[in-house]
XYZ file of C-alpha atoms in Angstrom:
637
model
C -41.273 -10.785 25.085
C -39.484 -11.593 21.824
C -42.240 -13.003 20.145
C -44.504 -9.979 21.479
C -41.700 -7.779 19.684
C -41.773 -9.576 16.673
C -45.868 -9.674 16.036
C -45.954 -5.638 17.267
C -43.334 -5.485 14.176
C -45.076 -7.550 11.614
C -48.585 -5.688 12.150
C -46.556 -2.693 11.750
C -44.960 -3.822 9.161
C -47.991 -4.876 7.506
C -49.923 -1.579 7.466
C -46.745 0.289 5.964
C -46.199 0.671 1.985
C -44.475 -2.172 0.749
C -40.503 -2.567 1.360
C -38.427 -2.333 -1.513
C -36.721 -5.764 -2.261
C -33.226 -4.230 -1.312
C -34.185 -3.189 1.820
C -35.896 -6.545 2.441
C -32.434 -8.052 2.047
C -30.719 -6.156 3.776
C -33.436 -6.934 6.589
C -32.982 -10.229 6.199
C -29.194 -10.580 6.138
C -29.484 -8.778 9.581
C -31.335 -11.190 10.936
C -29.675 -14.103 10.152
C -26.470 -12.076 11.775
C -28.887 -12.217 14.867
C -29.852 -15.680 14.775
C -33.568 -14.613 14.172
C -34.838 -17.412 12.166
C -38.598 -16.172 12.428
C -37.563 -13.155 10.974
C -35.195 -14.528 8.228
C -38.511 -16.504 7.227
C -40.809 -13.940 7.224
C -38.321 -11.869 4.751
C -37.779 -15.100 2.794
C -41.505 -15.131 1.290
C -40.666 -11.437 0.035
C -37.695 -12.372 -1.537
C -38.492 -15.626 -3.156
C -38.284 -14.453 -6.786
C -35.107 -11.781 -5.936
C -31.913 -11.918 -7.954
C -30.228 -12.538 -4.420
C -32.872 -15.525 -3.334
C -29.807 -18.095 -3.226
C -28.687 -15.863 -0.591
C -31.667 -15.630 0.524
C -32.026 -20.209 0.986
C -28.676 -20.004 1.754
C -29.557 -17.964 5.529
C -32.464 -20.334 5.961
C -30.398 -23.570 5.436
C -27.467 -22.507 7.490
C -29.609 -21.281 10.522
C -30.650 -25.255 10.730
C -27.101 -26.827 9.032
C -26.792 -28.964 12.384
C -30.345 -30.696 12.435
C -30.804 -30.298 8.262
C -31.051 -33.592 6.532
C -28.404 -34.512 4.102
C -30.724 -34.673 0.990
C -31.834 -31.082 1.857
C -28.155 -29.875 1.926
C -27.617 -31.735 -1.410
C -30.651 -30.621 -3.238
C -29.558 -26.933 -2.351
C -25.633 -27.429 -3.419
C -27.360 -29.164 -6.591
C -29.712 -26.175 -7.238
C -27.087 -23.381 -7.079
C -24.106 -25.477 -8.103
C -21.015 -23.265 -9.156
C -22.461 -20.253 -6.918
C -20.640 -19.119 -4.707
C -23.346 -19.639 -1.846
C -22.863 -23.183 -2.879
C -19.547 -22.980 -1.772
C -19.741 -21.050 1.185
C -22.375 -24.243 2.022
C -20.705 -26.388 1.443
C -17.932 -25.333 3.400
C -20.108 -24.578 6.584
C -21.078 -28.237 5.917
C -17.912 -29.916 5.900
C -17.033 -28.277 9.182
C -20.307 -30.028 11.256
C -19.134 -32.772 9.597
C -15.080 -32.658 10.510
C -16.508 -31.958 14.098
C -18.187 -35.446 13.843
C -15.893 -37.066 12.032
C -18.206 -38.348 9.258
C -15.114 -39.178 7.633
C -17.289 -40.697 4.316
C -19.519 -37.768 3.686
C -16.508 -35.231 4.633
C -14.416 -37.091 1.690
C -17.205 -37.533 -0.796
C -17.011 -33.716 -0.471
C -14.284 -32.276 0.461
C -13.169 -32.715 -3.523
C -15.831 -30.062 -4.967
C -15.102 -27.418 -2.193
C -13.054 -24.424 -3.997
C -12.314 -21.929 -1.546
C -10.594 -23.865 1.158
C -9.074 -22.821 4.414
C -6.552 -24.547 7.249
C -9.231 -25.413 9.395
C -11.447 -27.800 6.915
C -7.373 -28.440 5.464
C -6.694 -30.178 8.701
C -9.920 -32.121 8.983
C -9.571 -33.661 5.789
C -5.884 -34.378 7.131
C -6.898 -35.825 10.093
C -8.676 -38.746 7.829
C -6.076 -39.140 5.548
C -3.142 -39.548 8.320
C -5.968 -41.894 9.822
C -5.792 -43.498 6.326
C -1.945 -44.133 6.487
C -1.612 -41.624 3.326
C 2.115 -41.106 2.624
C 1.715 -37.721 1.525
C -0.634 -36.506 3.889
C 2.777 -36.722 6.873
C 4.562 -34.279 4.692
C 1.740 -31.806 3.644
C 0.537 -31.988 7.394
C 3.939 -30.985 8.257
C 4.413 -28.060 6.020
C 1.283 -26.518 7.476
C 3.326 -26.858 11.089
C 5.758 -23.722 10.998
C 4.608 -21.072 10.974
C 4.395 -18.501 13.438
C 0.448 -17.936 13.771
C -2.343 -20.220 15.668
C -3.670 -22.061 13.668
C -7.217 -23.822 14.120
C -8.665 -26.142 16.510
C -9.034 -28.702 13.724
C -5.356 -28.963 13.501
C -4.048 -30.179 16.517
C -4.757 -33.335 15.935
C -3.022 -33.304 13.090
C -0.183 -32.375 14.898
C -0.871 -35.218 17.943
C -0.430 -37.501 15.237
C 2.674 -35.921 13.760
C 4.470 -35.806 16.892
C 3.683 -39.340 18.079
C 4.358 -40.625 15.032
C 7.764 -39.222 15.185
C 7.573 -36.860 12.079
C 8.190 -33.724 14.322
C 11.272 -33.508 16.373
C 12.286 -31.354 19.568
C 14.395 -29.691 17.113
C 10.937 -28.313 14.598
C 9.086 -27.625 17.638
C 11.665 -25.132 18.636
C 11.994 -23.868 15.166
C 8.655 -23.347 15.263
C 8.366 -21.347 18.933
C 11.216 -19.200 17.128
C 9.400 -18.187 14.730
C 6.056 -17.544 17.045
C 8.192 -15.449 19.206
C 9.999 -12.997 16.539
C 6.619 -12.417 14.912
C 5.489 -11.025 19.062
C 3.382 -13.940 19.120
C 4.206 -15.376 22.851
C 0.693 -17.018 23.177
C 1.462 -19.644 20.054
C 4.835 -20.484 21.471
C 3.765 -21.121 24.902
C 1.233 -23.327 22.858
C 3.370 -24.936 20.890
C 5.652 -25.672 23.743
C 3.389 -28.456 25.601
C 4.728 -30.986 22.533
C 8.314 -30.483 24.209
C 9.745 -32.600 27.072
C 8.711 -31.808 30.370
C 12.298 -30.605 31.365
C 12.261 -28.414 28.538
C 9.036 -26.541 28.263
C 8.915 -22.699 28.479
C 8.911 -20.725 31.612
C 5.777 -18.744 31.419
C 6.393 -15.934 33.953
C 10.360 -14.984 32.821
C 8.558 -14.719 28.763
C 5.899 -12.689 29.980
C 8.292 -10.444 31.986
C 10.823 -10.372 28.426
C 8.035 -9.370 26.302
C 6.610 -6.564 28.768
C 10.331 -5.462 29.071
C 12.975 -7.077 27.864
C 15.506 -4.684 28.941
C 14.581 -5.206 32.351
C 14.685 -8.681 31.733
C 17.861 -8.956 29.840
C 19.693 -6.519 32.660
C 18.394 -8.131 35.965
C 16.865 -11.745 35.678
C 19.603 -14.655 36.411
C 19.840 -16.500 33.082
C 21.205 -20.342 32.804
C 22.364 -20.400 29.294
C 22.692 -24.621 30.003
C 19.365 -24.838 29.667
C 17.830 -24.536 26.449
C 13.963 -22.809 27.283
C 16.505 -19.944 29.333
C 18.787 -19.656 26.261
C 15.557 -19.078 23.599
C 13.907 -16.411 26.365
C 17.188 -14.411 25.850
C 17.405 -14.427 22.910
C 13.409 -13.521 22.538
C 13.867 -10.871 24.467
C 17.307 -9.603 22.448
C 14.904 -9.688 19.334
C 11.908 -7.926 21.036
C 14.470 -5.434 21.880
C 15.955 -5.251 18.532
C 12.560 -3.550 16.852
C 13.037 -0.337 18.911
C 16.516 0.371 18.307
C 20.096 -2.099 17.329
C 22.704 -0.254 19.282
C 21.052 -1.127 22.272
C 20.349 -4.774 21.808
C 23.771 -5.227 19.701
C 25.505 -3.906 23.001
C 23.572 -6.233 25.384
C 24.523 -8.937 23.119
C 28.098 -8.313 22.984
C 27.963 -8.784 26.840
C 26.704 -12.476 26.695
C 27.135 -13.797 23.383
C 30.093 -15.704 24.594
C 27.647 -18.156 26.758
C 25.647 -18.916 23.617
C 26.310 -22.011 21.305
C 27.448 -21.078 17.947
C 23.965 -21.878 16.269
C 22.406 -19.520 18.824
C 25.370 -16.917 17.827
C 24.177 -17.247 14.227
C 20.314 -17.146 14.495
C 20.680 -14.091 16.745
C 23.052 -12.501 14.158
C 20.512 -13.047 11.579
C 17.995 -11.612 12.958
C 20.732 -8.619 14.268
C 21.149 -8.202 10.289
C 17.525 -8.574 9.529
C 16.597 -5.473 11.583
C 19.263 -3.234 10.469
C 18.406 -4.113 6.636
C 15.182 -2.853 7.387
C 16.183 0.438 8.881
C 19.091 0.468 6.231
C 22.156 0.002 8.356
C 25.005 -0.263 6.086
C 26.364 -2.619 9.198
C 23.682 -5.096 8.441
C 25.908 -7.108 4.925
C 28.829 -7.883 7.882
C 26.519 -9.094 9.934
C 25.093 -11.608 7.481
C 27.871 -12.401 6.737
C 29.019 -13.385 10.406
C 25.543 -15.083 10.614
C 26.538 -17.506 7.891
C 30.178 -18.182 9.026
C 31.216 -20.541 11.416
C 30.568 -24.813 11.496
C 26.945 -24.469 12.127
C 25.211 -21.266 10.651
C 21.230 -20.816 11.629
C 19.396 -20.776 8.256
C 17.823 -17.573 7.430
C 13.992 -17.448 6.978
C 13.095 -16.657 3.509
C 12.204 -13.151 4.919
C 15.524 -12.585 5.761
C 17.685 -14.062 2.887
C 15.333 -11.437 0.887
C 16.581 -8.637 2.964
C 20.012 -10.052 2.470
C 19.663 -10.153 -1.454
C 18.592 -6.102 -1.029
C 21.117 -5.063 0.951
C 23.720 -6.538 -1.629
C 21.680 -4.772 -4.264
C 22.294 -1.306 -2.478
C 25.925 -2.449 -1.793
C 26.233 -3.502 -5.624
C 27.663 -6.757 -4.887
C 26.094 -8.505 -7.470
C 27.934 -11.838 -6.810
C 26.490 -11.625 -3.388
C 23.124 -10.759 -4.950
C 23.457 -13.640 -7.103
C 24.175 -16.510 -5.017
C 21.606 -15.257 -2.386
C 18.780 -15.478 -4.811
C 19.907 -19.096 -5.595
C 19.757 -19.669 -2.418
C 16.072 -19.028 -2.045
C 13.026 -21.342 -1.910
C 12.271 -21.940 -5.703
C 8.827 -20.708 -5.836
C 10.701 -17.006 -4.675
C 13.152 -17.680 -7.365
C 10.465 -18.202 -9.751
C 8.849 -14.522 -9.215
C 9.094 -12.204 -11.480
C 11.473 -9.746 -8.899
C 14.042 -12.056 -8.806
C 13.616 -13.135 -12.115
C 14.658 -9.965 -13.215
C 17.549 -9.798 -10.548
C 18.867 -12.512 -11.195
C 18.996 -11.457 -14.969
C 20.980 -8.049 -14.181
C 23.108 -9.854 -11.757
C 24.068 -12.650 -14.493
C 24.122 -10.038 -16.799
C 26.630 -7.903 -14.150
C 28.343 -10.903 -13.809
C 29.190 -10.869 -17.889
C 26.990 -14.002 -18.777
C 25.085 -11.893 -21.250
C 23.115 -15.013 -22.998
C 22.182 -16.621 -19.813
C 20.738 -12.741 -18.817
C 18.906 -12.124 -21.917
C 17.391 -15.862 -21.743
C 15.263 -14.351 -18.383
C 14.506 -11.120 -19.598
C 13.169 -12.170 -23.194
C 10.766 -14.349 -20.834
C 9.876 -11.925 -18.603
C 9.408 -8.985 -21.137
C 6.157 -10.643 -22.024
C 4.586 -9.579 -19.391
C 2.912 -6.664 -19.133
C 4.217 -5.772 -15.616
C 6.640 -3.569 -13.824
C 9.424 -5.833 -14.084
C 8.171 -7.055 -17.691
C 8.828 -3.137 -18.229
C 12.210 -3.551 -16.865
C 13.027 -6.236 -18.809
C 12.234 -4.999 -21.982
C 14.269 -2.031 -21.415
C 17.164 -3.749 -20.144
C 17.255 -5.494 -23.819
C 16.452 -1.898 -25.708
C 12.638 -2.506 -26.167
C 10.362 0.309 -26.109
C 6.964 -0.422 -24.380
C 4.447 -1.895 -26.612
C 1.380 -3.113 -26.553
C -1.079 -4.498 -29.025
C -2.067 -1.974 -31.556
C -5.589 -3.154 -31.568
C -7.216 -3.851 -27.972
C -9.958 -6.449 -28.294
C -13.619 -5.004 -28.006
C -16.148 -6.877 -26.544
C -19.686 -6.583 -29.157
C -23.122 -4.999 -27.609
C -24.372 -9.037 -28.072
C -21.274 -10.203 -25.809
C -22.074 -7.475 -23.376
C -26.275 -7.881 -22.677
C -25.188 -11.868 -22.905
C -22.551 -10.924 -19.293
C -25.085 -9.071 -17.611
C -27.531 -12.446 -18.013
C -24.916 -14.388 -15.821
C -26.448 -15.227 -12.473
C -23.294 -14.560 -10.650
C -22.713 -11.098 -12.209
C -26.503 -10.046 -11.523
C -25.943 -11.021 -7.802
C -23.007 -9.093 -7.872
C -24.693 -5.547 -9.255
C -27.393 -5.731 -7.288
C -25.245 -6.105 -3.715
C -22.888 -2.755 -5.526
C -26.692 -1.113 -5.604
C -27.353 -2.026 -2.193
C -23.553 -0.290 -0.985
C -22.575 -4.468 -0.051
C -19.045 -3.950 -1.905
C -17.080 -6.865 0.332
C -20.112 -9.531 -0.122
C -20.188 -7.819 -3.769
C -16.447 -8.224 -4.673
C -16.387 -11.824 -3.750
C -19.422 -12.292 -5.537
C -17.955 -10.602 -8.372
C -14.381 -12.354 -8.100
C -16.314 -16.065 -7.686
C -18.210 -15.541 -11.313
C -14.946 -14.641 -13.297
C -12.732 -17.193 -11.484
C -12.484 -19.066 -15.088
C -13.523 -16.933 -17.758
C -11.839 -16.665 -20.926
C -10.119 -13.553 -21.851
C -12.862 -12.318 -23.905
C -15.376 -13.040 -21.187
C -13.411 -10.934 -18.723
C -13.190 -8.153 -21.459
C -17.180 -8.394 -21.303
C -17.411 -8.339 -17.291
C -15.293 -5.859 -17.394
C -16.817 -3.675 -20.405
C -20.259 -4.479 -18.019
C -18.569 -3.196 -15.007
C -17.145 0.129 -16.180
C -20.816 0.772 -17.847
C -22.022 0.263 -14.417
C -19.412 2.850 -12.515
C -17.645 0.194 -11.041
C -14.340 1.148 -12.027
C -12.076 -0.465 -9.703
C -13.889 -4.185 -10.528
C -13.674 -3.305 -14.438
C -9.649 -2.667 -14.073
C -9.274 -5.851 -11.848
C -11.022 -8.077 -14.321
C -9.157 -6.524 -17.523
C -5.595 -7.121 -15.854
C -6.858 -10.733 -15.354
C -6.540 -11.543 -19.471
C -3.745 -13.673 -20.568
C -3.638 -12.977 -24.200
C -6.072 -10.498 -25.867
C -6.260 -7.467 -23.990
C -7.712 -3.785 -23.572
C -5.158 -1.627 -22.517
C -8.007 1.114 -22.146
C -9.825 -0.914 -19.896
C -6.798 -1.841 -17.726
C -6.020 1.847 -17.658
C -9.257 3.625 -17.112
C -9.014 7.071 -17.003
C -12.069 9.101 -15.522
C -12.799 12.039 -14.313
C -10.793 13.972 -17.046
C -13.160 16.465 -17.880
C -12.494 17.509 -13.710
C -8.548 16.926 -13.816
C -7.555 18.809 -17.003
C -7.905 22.718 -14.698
C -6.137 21.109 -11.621
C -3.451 19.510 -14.193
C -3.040 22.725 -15.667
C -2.891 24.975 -12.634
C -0.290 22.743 -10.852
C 1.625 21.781 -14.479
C 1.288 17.968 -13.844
C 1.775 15.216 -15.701
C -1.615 13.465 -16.590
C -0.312 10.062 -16.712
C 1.333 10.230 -13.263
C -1.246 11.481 -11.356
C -3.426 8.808 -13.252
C -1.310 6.454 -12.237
C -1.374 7.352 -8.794
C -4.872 7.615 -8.350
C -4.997 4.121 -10.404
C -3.197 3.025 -7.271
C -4.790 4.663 -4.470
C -8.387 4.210 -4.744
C -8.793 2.606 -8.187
C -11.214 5.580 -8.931
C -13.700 4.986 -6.004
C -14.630 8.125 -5.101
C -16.196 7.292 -2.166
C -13.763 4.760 -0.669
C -11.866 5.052 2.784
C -9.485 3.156 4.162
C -8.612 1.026 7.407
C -5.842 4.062 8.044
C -8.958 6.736 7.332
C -7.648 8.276 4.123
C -10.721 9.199 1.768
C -11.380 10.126 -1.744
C -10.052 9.234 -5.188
C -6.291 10.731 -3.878
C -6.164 8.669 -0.742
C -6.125 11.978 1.528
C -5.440 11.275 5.104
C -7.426 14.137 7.200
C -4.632 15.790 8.809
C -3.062 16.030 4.870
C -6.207 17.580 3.401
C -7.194 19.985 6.401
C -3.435 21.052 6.047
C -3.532 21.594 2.094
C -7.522 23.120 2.754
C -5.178 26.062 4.920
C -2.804 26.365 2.586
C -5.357 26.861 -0.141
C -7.535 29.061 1.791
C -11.108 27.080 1.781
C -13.241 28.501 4.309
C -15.214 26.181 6.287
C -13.327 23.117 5.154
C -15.223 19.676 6.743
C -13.740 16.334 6.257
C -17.238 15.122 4.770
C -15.822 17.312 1.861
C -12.894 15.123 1.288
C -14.661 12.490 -0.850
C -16.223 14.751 -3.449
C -14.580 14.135 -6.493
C -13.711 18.029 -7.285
C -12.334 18.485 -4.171
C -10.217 15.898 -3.717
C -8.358 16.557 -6.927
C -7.961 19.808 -5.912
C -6.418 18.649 -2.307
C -4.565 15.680 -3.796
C -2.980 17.319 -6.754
C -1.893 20.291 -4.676
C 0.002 17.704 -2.017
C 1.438 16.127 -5.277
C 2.825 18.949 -6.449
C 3.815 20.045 -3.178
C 6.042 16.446 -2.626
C 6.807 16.842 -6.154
C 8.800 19.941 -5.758
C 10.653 18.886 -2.467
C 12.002 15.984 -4.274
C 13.164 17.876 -7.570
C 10.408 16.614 -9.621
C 11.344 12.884 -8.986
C 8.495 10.824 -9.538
C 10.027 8.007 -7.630
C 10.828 10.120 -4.611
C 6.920 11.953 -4.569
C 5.517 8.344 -4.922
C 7.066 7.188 -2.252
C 6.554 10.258 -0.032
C 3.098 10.565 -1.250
C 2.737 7.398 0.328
C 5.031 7.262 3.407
C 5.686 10.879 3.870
C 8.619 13.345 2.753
C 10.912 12.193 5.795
C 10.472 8.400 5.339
C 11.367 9.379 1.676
C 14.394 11.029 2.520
C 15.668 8.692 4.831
C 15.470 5.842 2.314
C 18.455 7.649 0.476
C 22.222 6.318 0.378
C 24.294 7.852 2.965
C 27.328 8.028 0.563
C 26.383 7.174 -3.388
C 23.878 7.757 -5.796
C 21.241 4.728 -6.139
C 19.824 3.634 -9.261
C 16.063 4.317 -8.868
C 15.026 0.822 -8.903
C 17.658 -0.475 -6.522
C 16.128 2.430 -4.290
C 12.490 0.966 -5.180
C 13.681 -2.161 -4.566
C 15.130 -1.715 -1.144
C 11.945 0.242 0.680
C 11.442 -1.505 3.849
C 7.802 -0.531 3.720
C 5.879 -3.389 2.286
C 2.930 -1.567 1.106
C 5.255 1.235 -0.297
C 7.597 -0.715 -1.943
C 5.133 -2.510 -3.949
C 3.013 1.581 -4.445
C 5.806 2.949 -5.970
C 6.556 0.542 -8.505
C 2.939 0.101 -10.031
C 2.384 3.905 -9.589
C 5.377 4.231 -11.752
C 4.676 1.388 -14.330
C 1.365 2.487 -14.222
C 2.753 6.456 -15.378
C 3.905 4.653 -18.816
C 0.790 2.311 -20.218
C -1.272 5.976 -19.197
C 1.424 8.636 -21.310
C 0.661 5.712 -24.218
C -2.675 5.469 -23.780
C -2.767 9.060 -23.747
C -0.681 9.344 -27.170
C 2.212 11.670 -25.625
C 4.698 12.452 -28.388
C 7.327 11.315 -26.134
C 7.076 8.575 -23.484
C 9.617 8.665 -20.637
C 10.804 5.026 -20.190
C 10.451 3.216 -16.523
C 14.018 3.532 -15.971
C 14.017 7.332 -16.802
C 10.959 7.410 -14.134
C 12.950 6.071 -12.049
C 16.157 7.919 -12.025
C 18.829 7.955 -9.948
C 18.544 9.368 -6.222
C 20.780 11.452 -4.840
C 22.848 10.810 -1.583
C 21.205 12.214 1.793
C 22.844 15.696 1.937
């Protein structure tokens, strides 16, 4: 019947006007989703001479990867070397051959793959612990806590760590610890087959704390001897602990005295973890009690972060200090706690030891480079002359293969396959070749990939290409109605959607403002648009007109604090408000700082960083700094 389906299609096919090459690939991508390798040919013989036919080899080949002979595979990766279909090849390749353990091919390859993951990372462990490698025991090891599953290909890996005595009882119970705060119960009843049989898990009471672990906590016998009982409590204390602390604190107060004094501290931890986040001024004591005693729990990086920002609020800059010193280095060595370590040196009266890390990190042309060079009385600057890519160095970018694939998968509306295309190509240009992608990419429309490639230069720059601005022939009348300022709503928008007009998000906020429905049929109301449809939130007119209106709107609530709108804008007016000190003022950055909102956090500071590089770029006689941005908040009243 299939092959009846396919012949009706071809003779229909046949009699129609010739397909356009996009729609051919399109076509065939499909059917190589489907597993339809009579199809994928068929398409193939259209396609041959297409900008995308190393796509197009690449769905024949990996329809037959399991049967294909190894010069075949070669001959291809040789063909299209440096592609990123290459790649992708190569690493379907190396998985067949991890699954057969053709150790010699896998490691005459495994070198020239580029974009690795954990799974083909644990096959070519498993032949290098085979191998007796030294260093293979303690990179196979760091790959073993963590709190998410992790591939099939590793647990061998982890057979061989465990027999070989490199993981104790002790890291296999770190590790179900940090499964079970992160919800995942599946992984840590997984993880708990490498412990002794009189110390594995008991499946039914962890299934009954994570459905309800108030129930559990209040009427299920516990045996704090035994260790599996001991981690379900406190599971289901922590479980508890995400919809409210009084609750959980209480419960513990009740049994903490049948708990060893490790337990005591890893459950205060995570006691002061949870009431950083919802900004508990009782969550510094409890850190504090986490780290006293003879045997304190260390705190996850996660959580000695959240320690370091409550101090920050608190202004105990000693505390902030030695907490950041206390981190991994690769967190110390960020350019956040670069820069708090500086004002809390510099806090601290070691002025030359302060200045040392800003001067470094006012190079960079970043939010906290910002910070920095304020903090040592530098105005923002950059270079008076932005390099200019020449028509020649243009028309020679659009030649590249890699960039060609990528336009024509942006023509066909293939953005993800397009953006990785695009991202593979510029992986290791020079700064003047990125200046020419990205001078190709704004000619194109493609604004977001144009400001992703510019930020991406390391020593000549174009501040105008960093810092498009579009769309200002629309914005100046909804500027001027609403008496905004240019570069802050540019720097929002530079945020939100990076000018994609179309774009929507996971959450289902649209348009160039980010406009969640219920938002823009609210401001639609409030503006009076008759027969207002959500279809109408991407065009580009009215969208500005919705998005600067809620600006404003935020904008006046919060006293004209840009800091305050961004982050309401964002996370809404209440979450906004709430952030606020009960008692004191906050500096705005400390505020910034101490968001418990991920995504916001990190929103308002480039929406504000971004504010300043626009009012220059725009020439305004007078350019607030980042600090005056920033402010100071007010107490909650």
């Amino acid at each position: 019947m299939r092959k009846f389906l396919f012949s009706l299609f071809l003779i229909c096919y046949m009699a129609s006007p010739l397909a356009n090459q996009g729609e051919d690939f399109l076509a065939i991508r499909e059917a190589f989703r489907a597993g339809d390798a009579a199809r994928v040919a068929f398409y193939a013989k259209r396609l041959q001479n297409d900008v995308l036919a190393p796509y197009v080899e690449y769905y024949q080949l990996r329809l037959y990867l399991e049967t294909t002979d190894v010069g075949t595979i070669r001959a291809f990766l040789a063909r299209y070397d440096d592609s990123l279909v290459a790649d992708r090849l190569r690493a379907d390749w190396l998985r067949v051959l991890g699954r057969r353990q053709q150790w010699s091919l896998f490691a005459e390859e495994y070198p020239k793959l580029v974009n690795q993951d954990e799974g083909l990372t644990c096959y070519s462990l498993q032949y290098r612990l085979a191998a007796k490698e030294r260093a293979a025991f303690e990179e196979a090891k760091s790959l073993w806590f963590t709190e998410r599953d992790m591939p099939d290909s590793c647990t061998p890996v982890f057979n061989q760590l465990m027999t070989s005595g490199q993981l104790s009882v002790e890291d296999v119970w770190t590790r179900i610890r940090l499964a079970l705060e992160a919800g995942n119960t599946g992984v840590a009843r997984h993880v708990s087959r490498y412990l002794p049989a009189n110390q594995t898990l008991n499946v039914q009471k962890l299934n009954e704390a994570a459905k309800d672990p108030q129930r559990y906590l209040e009427r299920n016998p516990h045996d704090y001897r035994i260790r599996s009982d001991r981690e379900i409590v406190l599971f289901a204390l922590s479980h508890l602990l995400r919809s409210g602390t009084n609750h959980a604190y209480a419960r513990w107060y009740k049994i903490r005295k049948h708990l060893p004094e490790s337990d005591q501290s890893y459950f205060m931890g995570n006691l002061a973890y949870r009431a950083a986040l919802r900004q508990d001024t009782r969550a510094l004591g409890w850190f504090k009690e986490a780290a006293s005693g003879k045997q304190p729990y260390p705190l996850t990086e996660a959580k000695l972060i959240w320690k370091t920002r409550v101090a920050l609020r608190e202004g105990q800059w000693d505390l902030v200090l030695q907490c950041i010193e206390s981190m991994p280095a690769s967190a110390q060595q960020t350019d956040v706690w670069r820069y708090w370590k500086a004002r809390a040196l510099k806090a601290s009266g070691e002025l030359g030891a302060a200045n040392e890390i800003l001067a470094h990190l006012s190079h960079e042309h970043s939010y906290y480079g910002q910070l920095a060079k304020e903090e040592l009385g530098v105005m923002l600057s950059v270079p008076p002359t932005n390099y200019q890519p020449n028509l020649q160095e243009i028309s020679a970018m659009q030649q590249v293969p890699g960039i060609q694939r990528a336009l024509a998968l942006y023509q066909l509306n293939q953005r993800v396959e397009a953006n990785r295309e695009w991202i593979w190509t510029i992986r290791n240009f020079t700064d003047q070749q990125l200046l020419a992608a990205a001078e190709v990419a704004y000619r194109h429309g493609l604004y977001d990939r144009a400001i992703n490639t510019a930020i991406q230069t390391v020593s000549e720059h174009n501040f105008n290409l960093r810092y498009l601005a579009p769309y200002r022939d629309q914005m100046r009348e909804v500027l001027r109605y609403h008496d905004l300022d240019e570069a802050f709503v540019y720097g929002l928008i530079r945020q939100e959607s990076r000018f994609i007009a179309d774009i929507k998000s996971s959450a289902g906020a649209m348009g160039l403002m980010q406009l969640m429905p219920a938002t823009a049929k609210w401001v639609a109301g409030k503006l009076g648009m008759q027969n207002f449809h959500n279809h109408l939130v991407t065009d580009i007119n009215t969208n500005l007109r919705l998005g600067t209106y809620y600006l404003k709107h935020v904008l006046t609530l919060f006293d004209n604090q840009p800091l305050l709108a961004a982050a309401a804008y964002n996370a809404g007016p209440g979450r906004a408000k709430q952030w606020r000190d009960e008692l004191k003022p906050l500096e705005g950055a400390i505020y910034a700082e101490t968001i418990p909102f991920n995504e916001t956090r990190d929103y308002v500071k480039v929406v504000l960083n971004n504010s300043v590089y626009y009012a220059n770029n725009f020439g305004y006689p007078y350019i607030p700094t980042l600090r005056e941005r920033l402010g100071t908040v007010s107490p909650k009243q």
